[in-house]
PDB file of C-alpha atoms in Angstrom:
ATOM      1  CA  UNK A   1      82.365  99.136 140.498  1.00  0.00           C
ATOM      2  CA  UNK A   2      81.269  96.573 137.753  1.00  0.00           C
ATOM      3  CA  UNK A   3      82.482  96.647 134.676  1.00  0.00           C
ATOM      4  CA  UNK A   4      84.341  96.028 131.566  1.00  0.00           C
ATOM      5  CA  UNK A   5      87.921  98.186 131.124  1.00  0.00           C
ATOM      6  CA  UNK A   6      89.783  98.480 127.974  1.00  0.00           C
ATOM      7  CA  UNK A   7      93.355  99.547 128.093  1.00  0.00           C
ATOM      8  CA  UNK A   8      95.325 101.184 126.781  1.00  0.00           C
ATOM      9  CA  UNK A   9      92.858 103.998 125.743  1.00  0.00           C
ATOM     10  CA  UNK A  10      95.538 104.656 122.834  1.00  0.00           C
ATOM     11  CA  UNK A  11      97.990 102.699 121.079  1.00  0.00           C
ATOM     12  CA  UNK A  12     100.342 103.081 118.588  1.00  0.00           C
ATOM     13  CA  UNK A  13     101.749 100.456 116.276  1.00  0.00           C
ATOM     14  CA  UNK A  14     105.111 100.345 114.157  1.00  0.00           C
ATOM     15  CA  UNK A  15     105.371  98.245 111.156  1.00  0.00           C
ATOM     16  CA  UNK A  16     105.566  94.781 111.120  1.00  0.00           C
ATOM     17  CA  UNK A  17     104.757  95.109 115.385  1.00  0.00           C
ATOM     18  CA  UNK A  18     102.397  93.188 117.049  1.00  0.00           C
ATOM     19  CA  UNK A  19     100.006  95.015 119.607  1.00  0.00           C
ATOM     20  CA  UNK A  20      97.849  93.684 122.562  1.00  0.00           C
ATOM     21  CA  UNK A  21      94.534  95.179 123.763  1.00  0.00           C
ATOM     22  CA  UNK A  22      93.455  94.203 127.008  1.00  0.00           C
ATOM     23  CA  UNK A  23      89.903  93.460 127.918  1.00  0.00           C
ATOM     24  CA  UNK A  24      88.592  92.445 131.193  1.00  0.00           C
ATOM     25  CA  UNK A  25      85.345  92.032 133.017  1.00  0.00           C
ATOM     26  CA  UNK A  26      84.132  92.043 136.314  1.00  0.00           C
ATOM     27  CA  UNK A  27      80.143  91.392 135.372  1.00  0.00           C
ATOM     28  CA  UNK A  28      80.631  87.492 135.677  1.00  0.00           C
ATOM     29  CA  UNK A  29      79.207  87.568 131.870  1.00  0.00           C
ATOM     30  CA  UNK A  30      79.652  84.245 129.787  1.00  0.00           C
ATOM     31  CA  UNK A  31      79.933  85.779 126.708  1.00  0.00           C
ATOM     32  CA  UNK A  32      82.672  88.639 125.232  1.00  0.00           C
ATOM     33  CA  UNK A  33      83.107  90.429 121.868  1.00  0.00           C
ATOM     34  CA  UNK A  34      85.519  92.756 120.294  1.00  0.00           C
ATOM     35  CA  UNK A  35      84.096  95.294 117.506  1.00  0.00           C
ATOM     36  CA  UNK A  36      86.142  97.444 115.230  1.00  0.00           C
ATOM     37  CA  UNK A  37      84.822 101.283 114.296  1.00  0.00           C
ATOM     38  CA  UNK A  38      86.288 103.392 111.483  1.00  0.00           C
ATOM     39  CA  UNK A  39      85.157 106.930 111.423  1.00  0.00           C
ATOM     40  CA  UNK A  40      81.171 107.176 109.993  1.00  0.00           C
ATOM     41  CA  UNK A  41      81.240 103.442 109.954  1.00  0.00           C
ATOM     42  CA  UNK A  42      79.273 100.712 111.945  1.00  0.00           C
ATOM     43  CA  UNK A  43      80.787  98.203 114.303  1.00  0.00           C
ATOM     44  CA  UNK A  44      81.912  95.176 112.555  1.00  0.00           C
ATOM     45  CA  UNK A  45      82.247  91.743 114.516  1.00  0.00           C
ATOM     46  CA  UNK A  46      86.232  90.743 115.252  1.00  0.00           C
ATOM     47  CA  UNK A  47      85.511  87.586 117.031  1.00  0.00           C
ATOM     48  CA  UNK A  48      83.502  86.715 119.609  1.00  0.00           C
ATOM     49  CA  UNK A  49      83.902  83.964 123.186  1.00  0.00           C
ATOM     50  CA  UNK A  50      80.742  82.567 124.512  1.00  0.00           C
ATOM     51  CA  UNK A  51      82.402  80.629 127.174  1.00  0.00           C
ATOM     52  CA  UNK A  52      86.165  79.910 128.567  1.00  0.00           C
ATOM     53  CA  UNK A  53      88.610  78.519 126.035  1.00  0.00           C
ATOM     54  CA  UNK A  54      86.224  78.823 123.422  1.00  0.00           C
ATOM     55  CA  UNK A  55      85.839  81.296 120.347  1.00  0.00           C
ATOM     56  CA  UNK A  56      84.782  82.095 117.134  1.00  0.00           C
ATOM     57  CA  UNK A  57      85.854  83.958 114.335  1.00  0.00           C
ATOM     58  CA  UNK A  58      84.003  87.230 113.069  1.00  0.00           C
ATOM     59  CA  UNK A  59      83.293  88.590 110.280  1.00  0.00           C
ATOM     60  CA  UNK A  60      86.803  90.644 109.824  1.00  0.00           C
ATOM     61  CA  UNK A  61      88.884  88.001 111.581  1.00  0.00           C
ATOM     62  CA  UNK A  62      92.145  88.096 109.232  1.00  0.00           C
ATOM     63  CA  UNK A  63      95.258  89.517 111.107  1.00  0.00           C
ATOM     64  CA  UNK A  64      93.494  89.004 114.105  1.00  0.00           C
ATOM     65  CA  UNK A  65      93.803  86.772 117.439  1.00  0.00           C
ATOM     66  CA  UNK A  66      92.045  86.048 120.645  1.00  0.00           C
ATOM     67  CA  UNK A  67      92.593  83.970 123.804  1.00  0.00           C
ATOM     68  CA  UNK A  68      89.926  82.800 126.444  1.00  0.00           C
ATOM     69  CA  UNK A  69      91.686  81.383 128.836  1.00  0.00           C
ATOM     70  CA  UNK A  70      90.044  83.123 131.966  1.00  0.00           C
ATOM     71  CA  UNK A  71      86.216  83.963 131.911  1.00  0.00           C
ATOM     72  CA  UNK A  72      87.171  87.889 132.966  1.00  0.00           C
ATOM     73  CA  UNK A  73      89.645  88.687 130.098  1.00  0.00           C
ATOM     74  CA  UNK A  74      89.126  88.285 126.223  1.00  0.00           C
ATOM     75  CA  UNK A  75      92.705  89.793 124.874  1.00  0.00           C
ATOM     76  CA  UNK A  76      92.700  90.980 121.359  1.00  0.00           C
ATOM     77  CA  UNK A  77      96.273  90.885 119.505  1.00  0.00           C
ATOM     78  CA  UNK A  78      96.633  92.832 116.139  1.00  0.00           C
ATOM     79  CA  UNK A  79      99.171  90.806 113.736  1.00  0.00           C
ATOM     80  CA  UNK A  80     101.215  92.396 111.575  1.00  0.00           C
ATOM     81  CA  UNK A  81      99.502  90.497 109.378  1.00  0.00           C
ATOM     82  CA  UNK A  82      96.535  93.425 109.829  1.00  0.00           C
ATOM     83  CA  UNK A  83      97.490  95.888 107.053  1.00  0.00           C
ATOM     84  CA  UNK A  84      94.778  98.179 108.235  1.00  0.00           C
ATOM     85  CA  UNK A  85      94.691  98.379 111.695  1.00  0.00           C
ATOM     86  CA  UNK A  86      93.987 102.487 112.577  1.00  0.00           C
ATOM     87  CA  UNK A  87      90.477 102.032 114.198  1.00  0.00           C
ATOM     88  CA  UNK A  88      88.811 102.207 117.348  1.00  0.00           C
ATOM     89  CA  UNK A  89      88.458  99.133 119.104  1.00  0.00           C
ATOM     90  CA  UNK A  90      85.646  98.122 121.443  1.00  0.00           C
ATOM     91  CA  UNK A  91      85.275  95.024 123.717  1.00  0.00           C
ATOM     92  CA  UNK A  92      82.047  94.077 124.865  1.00  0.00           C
ATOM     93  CA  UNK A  93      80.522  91.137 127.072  1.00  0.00           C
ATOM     94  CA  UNK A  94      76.853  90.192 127.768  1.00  0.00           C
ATOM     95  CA  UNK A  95      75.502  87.652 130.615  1.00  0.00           C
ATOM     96  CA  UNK A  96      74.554  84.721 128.629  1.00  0.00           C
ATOM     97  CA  UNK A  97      75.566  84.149 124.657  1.00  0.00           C
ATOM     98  CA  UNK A  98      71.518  84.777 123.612  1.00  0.00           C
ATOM     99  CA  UNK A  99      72.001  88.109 122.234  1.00  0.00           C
ATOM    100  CA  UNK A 100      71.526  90.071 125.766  1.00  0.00           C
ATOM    101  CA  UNK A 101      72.064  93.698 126.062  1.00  0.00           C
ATOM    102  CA  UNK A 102      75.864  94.338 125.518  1.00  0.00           C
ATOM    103  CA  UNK A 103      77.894  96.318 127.715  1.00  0.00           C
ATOM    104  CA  UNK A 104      80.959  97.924 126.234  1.00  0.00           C
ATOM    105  CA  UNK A 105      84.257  99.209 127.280  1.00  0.00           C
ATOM    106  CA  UNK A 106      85.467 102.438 126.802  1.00  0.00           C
ATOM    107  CA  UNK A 107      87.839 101.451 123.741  1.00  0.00           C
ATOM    108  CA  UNK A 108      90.860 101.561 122.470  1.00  0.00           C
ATOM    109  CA  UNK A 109      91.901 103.947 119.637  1.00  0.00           C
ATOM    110  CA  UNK A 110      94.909 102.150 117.682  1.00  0.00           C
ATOM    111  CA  UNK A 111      97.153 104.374 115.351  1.00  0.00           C
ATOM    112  CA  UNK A 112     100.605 103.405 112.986  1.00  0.00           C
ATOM    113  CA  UNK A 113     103.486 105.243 113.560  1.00  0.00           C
TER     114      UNK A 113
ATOM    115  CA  UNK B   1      72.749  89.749 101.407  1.00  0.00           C
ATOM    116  CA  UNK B   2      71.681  91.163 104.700  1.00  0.00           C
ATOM    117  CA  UNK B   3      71.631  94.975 105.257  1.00  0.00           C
ATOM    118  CA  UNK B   4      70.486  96.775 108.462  1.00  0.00           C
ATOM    119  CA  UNK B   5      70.102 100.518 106.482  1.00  0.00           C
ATOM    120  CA  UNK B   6      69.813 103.479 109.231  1.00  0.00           C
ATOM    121  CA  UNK B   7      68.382 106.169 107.371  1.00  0.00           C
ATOM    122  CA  UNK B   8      70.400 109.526 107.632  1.00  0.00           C
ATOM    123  CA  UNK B   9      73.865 109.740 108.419  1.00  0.00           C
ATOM    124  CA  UNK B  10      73.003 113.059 110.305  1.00  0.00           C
ATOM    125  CA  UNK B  11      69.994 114.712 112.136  1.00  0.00           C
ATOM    126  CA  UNK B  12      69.457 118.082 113.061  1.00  0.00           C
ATOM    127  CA  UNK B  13      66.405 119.325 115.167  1.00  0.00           C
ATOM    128  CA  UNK B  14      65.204 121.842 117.382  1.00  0.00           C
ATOM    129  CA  UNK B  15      64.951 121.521 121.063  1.00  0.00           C
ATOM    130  CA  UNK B  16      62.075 120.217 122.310  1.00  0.00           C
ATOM    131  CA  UNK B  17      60.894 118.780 119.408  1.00  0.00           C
ATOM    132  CA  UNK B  18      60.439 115.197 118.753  1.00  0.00           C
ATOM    133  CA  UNK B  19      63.449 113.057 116.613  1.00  0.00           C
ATOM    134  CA  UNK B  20      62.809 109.981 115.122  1.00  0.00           C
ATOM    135  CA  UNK B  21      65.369 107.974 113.555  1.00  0.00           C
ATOM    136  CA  UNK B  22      64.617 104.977 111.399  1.00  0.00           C
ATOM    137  CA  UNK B  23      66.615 101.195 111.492  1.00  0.00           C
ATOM    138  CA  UNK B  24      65.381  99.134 108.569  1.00  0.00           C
ATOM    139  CA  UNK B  25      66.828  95.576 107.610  1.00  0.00           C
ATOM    140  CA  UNK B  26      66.320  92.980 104.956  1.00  0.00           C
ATOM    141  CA  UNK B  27      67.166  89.265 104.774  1.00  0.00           C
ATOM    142  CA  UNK B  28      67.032  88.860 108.662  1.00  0.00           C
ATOM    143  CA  UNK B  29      64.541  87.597 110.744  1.00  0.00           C
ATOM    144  CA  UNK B  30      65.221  89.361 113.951  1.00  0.00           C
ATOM    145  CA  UNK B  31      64.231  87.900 117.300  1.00  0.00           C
ATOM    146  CA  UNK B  32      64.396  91.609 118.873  1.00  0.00           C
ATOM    147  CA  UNK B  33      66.283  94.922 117.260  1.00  0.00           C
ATOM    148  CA  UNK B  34      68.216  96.809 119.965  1.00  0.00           C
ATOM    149  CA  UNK B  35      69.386 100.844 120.384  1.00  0.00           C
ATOM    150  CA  UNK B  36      71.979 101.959 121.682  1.00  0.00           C
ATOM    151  CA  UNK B  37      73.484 105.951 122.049  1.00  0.00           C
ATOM    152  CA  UNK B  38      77.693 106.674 121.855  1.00  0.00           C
ATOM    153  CA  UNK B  39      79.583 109.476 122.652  1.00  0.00           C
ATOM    154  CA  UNK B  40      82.515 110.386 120.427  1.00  0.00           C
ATOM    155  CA  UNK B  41      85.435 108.666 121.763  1.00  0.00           C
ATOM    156  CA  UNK B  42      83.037 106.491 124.136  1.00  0.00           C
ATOM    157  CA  UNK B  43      81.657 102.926 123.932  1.00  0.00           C
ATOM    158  CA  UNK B  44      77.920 102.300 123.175  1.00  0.00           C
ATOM    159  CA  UNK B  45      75.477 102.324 125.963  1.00  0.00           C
ATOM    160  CA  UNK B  46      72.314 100.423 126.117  1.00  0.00           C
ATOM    161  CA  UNK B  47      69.029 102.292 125.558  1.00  0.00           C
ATOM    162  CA  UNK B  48      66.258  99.577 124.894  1.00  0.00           C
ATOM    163  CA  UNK B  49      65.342  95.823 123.225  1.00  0.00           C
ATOM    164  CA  UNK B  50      62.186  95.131 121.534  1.00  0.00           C
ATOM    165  CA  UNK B  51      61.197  92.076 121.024  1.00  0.00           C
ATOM    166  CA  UNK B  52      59.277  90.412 117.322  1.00  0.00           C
ATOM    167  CA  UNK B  53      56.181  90.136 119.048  1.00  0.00           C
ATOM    168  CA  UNK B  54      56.612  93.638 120.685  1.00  0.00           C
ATOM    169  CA  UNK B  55      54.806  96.662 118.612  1.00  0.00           C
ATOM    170  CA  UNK B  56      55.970  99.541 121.182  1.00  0.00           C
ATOM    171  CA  UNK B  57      58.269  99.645 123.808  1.00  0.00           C
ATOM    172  CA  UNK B  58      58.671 103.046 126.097  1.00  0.00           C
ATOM    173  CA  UNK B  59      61.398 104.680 128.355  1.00  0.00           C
ATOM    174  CA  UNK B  60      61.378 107.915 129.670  1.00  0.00           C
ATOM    175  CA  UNK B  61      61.550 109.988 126.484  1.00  0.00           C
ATOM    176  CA  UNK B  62      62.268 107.394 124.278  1.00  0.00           C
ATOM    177  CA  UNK B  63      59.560 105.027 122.574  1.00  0.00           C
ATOM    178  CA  UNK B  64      60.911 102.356 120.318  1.00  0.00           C
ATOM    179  CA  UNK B  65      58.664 100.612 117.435  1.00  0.00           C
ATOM    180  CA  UNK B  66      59.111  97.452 115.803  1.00  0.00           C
ATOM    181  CA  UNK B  67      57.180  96.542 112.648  1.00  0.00           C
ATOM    182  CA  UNK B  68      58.066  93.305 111.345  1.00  0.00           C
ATOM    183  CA  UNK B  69      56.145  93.627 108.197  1.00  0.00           C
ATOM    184  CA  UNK B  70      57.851  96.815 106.857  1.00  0.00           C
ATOM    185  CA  UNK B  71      61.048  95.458 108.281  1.00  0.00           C
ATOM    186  CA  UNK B  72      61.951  98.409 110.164  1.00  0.00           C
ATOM    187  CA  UNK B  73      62.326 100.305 113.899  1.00  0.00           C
ATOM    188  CA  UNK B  74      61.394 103.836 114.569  1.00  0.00           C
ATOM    189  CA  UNK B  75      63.617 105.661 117.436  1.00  0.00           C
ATOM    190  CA  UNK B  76      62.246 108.227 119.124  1.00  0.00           C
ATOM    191  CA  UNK B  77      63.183 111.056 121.813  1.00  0.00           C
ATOM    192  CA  UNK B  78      60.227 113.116 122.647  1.00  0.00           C
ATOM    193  CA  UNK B  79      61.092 116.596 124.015  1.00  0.00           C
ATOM    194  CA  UNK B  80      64.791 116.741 122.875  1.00  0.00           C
ATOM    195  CA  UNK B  81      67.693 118.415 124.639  1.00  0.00           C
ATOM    196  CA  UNK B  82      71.070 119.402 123.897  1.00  0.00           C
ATOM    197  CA  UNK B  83      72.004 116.165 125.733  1.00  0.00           C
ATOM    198  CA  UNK B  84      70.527 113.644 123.632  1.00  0.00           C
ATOM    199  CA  UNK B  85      73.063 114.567 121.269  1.00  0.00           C
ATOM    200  CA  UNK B  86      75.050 112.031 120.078  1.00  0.00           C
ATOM    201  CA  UNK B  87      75.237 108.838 117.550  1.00  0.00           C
ATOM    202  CA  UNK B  88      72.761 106.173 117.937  1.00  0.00           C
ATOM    203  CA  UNK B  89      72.890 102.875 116.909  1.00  0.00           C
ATOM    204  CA  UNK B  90      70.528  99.923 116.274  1.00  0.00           C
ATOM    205  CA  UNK B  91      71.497  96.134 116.359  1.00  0.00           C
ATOM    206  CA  UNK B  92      69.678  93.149 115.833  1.00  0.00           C
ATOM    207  CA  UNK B  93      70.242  89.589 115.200  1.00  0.00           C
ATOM    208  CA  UNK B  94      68.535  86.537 113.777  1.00  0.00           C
ATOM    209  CA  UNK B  95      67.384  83.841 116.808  1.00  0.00           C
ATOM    210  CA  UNK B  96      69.449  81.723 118.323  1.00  0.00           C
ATOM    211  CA  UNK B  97      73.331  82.171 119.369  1.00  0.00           C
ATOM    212  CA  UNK B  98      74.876  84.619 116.722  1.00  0.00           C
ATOM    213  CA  UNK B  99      76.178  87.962 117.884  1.00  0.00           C
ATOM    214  CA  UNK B 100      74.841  91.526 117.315  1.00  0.00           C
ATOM    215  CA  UNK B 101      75.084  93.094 114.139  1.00  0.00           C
ATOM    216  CA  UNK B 102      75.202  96.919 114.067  1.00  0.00           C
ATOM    217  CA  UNK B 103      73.855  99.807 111.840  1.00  0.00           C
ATOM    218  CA  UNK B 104      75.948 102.699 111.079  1.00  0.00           C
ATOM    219  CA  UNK B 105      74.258 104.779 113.633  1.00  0.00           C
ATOM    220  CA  UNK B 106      72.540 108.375 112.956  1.00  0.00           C
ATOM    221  CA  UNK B 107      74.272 111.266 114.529  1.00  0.00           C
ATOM    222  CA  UNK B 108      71.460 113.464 116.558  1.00  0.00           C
ATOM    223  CA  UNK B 109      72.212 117.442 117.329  1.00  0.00           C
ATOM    224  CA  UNK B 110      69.977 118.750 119.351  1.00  0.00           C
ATOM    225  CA  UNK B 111      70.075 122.473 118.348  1.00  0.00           C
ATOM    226  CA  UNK B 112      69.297 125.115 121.625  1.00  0.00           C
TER     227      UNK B 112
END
Protein backbone atom coordinates (compact mmCIF):
# COMPACT_ATOMS: atom_id res chain seq x y z
CA UNK A 1 0.00 0.00 0.00
CA UNK A 2 1.21 3.66 -0.68
CA UNK A 3 1.60 5.87 1.75
CA UNK A 4 2.92 8.13 4.33
CA UNK A 5 3.21 6.49 8.20
CA UNK A 6 3.79 8.47 11.24
CA UNK A 7 5.01 6.73 14.30
CA UNK A 8 4.72 6.60 17.16
CA UNK A 9 0.92 7.41 17.20
CA UNK A 10 1.70 8.76 20.89
CA UNK A 11 4.56 10.08 22.62
CA UNK A 12 5.41 11.28 25.74
CA UNK A 13 8.16 13.69 26.65
CA UNK A 14 10.02 14.38 30.09
CA UNK A 15 11.62 17.61 30.75
CA UNK A 16 14.54 18.77 29.27
CA UNK A 17 14.16 15.24 26.75
CA UNK A 18 14.48 15.29 23.30
CA UNK A 19 11.83 13.29 21.17
CA UNK A 20 11.90 11.95 17.51
CA UNK A 21 8.87 11.57 15.21
CA UNK A 22 9.30 9.47 12.37
CA UNK A 23 7.92 10.20 8.97
CA UNK A 24 8.26 8.17 5.93
CA UNK A 25 6.86 7.89 2.46
CA UNK A 26 6.42 5.45 -0.03
CA UNK A 27 4.55 7.91 -2.80
CA UNK A 28 8.02 8.82 -4.44
CA UNK A 29 6.82 12.61 -3.59
CA UNK A 30 9.59 15.40 -3.82
CA UNK A 31 8.25 17.45 -1.39
CA UNK A 32 7.40 16.77 2.70
CA UNK A 33 5.92 18.92 5.51
CA UNK A 34 5.31 18.63 9.15
CA UNK A 35 2.19 20.68 10.67
CA UNK A 36 1.45 21.19 14.30
CA UNK A 37 -2.50 21.15 15.61
CA UNK A 38 -3.60 22.34 19.06
CA UNK A 39 -7.12 21.58 19.94
CA UNK A 40 -9.76 24.16 17.83
CA UNK A 41 -6.70 25.45 16.13
CA UNK A 42 -5.46 25.36 12.42
CA UNK A 43 -2.35 23.64 11.19
CA UNK A 44 0.61 25.80 11.43
CA UNK A 45 3.75 25.16 9.09
CA UNK A 46 6.93 23.45 11.17
CA UNK A 47 9.22 23.25 8.28
CA UNK A 48 8.97 22.02 5.14
CA UNK A 49 11.73 19.72 2.38
CA UNK A 50 11.14 20.18 -1.25
CA UNK A 51 13.90 17.94 -2.25
CA UNK A 52 16.78 15.64 -0.51
CA UNK A 53 19.11 17.45 1.85
CA UNK A 54 17.26 20.46 1.52
CA UNK A 55 14.78 22.42 3.92
CA UNK A 56 13.25 25.31 5.09
CA UNK A 57 12.13 26.72 8.13
CA UNK A 58 8.30 27.35 8.94
CA UNK A 59 6.55 29.56 10.43
CA UNK A 60 6.89 28.00 14.20
CA UNK A 61 10.38 26.64 13.61
CA UNK A 62 12.00 27.49 17.19
CA UNK A 63 12.82 24.26 19.23
CA UNK A 64 12.46 22.46 16.23
CA UNK A 65 14.73 20.22 13.77
CA UNK A 66 14.56 18.31 10.57
CA UNK A 67 16.82 16.09 8.45
CA UNK A 68 16.44 15.15 4.65
CA UNK A 69 18.81 12.93 4.10
CA UNK A 70 16.71 10.20 2.19
CA UNK A 71 13.81 11.32 -0.19
CA UNK A 72 11.27 8.71 1.86
CA UNK A 73 11.82 10.05 5.45
CA UNK A 74 11.52 13.74 6.77
CA UNK A 75 12.26 13.11 10.77
CA UNK A 76 11.00 15.76 13.04
CA UNK A 77 13.00 16.13 16.52
CA UNK A 78 11.35 18.26 19.35
CA UNK A 79 14.26 20.14 21.42
CA UNK A 80 13.98 20.74 24.73
CA UNK A 81 14.34 23.92 23.65
CA UNK A 82 10.29 23.57 22.64
CA UNK A 83 8.61 24.79 25.86
CA UNK A 84 5.28 23.94 24.39
CA UNK A 85 5.36 20.90 22.73
CA UNK A 86 1.70 18.97 23.73
CA UNK A 87 0.16 18.96 20.16
CA UNK A 88 -0.68 16.76 17.48
CA UNK A 89 1.75 16.42 14.91
CA UNK A 90 1.13 15.74 11.22
CA UNK A 91 3.62 14.96 8.37
CA UNK A 92 2.61 15.44 5.00
CA UNK A 93 4.29 15.08 1.41
CA UNK A 94 2.98 16.10 -2.07
CA UNK A 95 4.49 14.98 -5.65
CA UNK A 96 6.15 18.06 -6.77
CA UNK A 97 6.87 21.35 -4.36
CA UNK A 98 3.92 23.48 -6.52
CA UNK A 99 1.39 23.35 -3.91
CA UNK A 100 -0.18 19.78 -5.05
CA UNK A 101 -2.78 18.08 -3.08
CA UNK A 102 -1.14 16.98 0.27
CA UNK A 103 -1.38 13.67 1.63
CA UNK A 104 -1.03 13.31 5.36
CA UNK A 105 -0.07 10.78 7.87
CA UNK A 106 -2.02 9.66 10.53
CA UNK A 107 -0.10 11.81 13.29
CA UNK A 108 1.46 11.80 16.17
CA UNK A 109 -0.11 13.07 19.45
CA UNK A 110 2.93 14.32 21.76
CA UNK A 111 2.24 14.78 25.59
CA UNK A 112 4.83 15.94 28.82
CA UNK A 113 5.06 13.78 31.52
CA UNK B 1 -1.25 40.62 7.59
CA UNK B 2 -2.74 37.65 5.87
CA UNK B 3 -5.81 35.87 7.37
CA UNK B 4 -7.66 32.87 5.82
CA UNK B 5 -11.08 33.44 8.28
CA UNK B 6 -13.42 30.13 8.13
CA UNK B 7 -16.58 31.33 9.27
CA UNK B 8 -18.11 29.23 12.21
CA UNK B 9 -16.21 27.24 14.47
CA UNK B 10 -19.24 24.76 14.49
CA UNK B 11 -22.17 23.67 12.18
CA UNK B 12 -25.13 21.90 12.93
CA UNK B 13 -27.74 20.73 10.26
CA UNK B 14 -30.29 18.36 9.49
CA UNK B 15 -29.87 15.36 7.35
CA UNK B 16 -30.37 15.75 4.02
CA UNK B 17 -30.14 19.19 3.89
CA UNK B 18 -27.55 21.16 2.18
CA UNK B 19 -24.25 22.68 4.41
CA UNK B 20 -22.26 25.26 3.21
CA UNK B 21 -19.28 26.41 4.90
CA UNK B 22 -17.47 29.58 3.98
CA UNK B 23 -13.24 30.09 3.60
CA UNK B 24 -12.53 33.78 3.15
CA UNK B 25 -8.89 35.33 2.99
CA UNK B 26 -7.30 38.71 2.68
CA UNK B 27 -3.81 39.84 1.62
CA UNK B 28 -3.24 36.65 -0.57
CA UNK B 29 -3.49 36.17 -4.01
CA UNK B 30 -4.25 32.53 -4.24
CA UNK B 31 -3.36 30.48 -7.29
CA UNK B 32 -6.14 27.77 -6.18
CA UNK B 33 -7.87 27.36 -2.44
CA UNK B 34 -8.05 23.67 -1.44
CA UNK B 35 -10.60 21.50 1.12
CA UNK B 36 -9.89 19.07 2.92
CA UNK B 37 -12.22 16.84 5.73
CA UNK B 38 -10.38 15.26 9.26
CA UNK B 39 -11.48 12.93 11.58
CA UNK B 40 -10.70 13.51 15.25
CA UNK B 41 -7.50 11.90 15.92
CA UNK B 42 -6.94 11.44 11.97
CA UNK B 43 -4.87 13.34 9.37
CA UNK B 44 -6.59 15.54 6.70
CA UNK B 45 -7.80 13.98 3.56
CA UNK B 46 -8.08 15.63 0.27
CA UNK B 47 -11.55 16.64 -0.98
CA UNK B 48 -11.01 19.13 -3.97
CA UNK B 49 -8.64 22.20 -5.61
CA UNK B 50 -10.05 25.03 -7.42
CA UNK B 51 -8.20 26.88 -9.35
CA UNK B 52 -8.27 31.35 -9.74
CA UNK B 53 -9.70 31.05 -12.98
CA UNK B 54 -12.15 28.27 -11.80
CA UNK B 55 -15.82 29.67 -10.68
CA UNK B 56 -17.26 26.03 -9.71
CA UNK B 57 -15.79 22.90 -9.26
CA UNK B 58 -18.12 19.59 -8.47
CA UNK B 59 -17.68 16.10 -6.80
CA UNK B 60 -20.20 13.85 -5.92
CA UNK B 61 -22.04 15.84 -3.26
CA UNK B 62 -19.71 18.39 -2.88
CA UNK B 63 -19.51 21.65 -5.16
CA UNK B 64 -16.75 24.05 -4.34
CA UNK B 65 -16.88 27.96 -5.40
CA UNK B 66 -14.20 30.31 -5.78
CA UNK B 67 -14.85 34.05 -6.08
CA UNK B 68 -11.82 35.98 -6.33
CA UNK B 69 -13.46 39.29 -6.05
CA UNK B 70 -15.16 38.75 -2.63
CA UNK B 71 -12.09 36.84 -1.63
CA UNK B 72 -13.80 33.87 -0.49
CA UNK B 73 -14.80 29.83 -1.14
CA UNK B 74 -18.15 28.37 -0.47
CA UNK B 75 -18.10 24.46 0.62
CA UNK B 76 -20.83 22.59 0.01
CA UNK B 77 -22.35 18.95 0.73
CA UNK B 78 -25.67 18.57 -0.87
CA UNK B 79 -27.87 15.87 0.75
CA UNK B 80 -25.93 15.49 4.08
CA UNK B 81 -25.46 12.35 6.14
CA UNK B 82 -24.36 11.46 9.45
CA UNK B 83 -21.04 10.64 7.70
CA UNK B 84 -20.03 13.86 6.45
CA UNK B 85 -19.51 14.70 9.89
CA UNK B 86 -16.40 15.90 10.73
CA UNK B 87 -13.91 19.13 10.59
CA UNK B 88 -13.16 20.59 7.32
CA UNK B 89 -10.50 22.58 6.35
CA UNK B 90 -9.53 24.98 3.53
CA UNK B 91 -5.90 25.87 2.40
CA UNK B 92 -4.58 28.00 -0.09
CA UNK B 93 -1.42 29.58 -1.06
CA UNK B 94 -0.06 32.48 -3.06
CA UNK B 95 1.71 31.18 -6.67
CA UNK B 96 4.75 29.86 -6.90
CA UNK B 97 6.73 27.42 -4.35
CA UNK B 98 5.42 28.32 -0.77
CA UNK B 99 3.57 25.70 1.21
CA UNK B 100 -0.14 25.44 2.20
CA UNK B 101 -1.54 27.57 4.67
CA UNK B 102 -4.57 26.27 6.60
CA UNK B 103 -7.88 27.69 8.07
CA UNK B 104 -9.07 26.61 11.35
CA UNK B 105 -11.52 24.28 9.85
CA UNK B 106 -15.49 24.24 10.63
CA UNK B 107 -16.70 21.26 12.50
CA UNK B 108 -19.94 19.74 10.50
CA UNK B 109 -22.66 17.43 12.56
CA UNK B 110 -24.85 16.02 10.56
CA UNK B 111 -27.89 15.57 12.88
CA UNK B 112 -30.21 12.09 11.97
Amino acid sequence: DGGITQSPKYLFRKEGQNVTLSCEQNLNHDAMYWYRQDPGQGLRLIYYSQIVNDFQKGDIAEGYSVSREKKESFPLTVTSAQKNPTAFYLCASSRTATNEKLFFGSGTQLSVL
Amino acid sequence: SQKIEQNSEALNIQEGKTATLTCNYTNYSPAYLQWYRQDPGRGPVFLLLIRENEKEKRKERLKVTFDTTLKQSLFHITASQPADSATYLCALTNSGNTPLVFGKGTRLSVIA
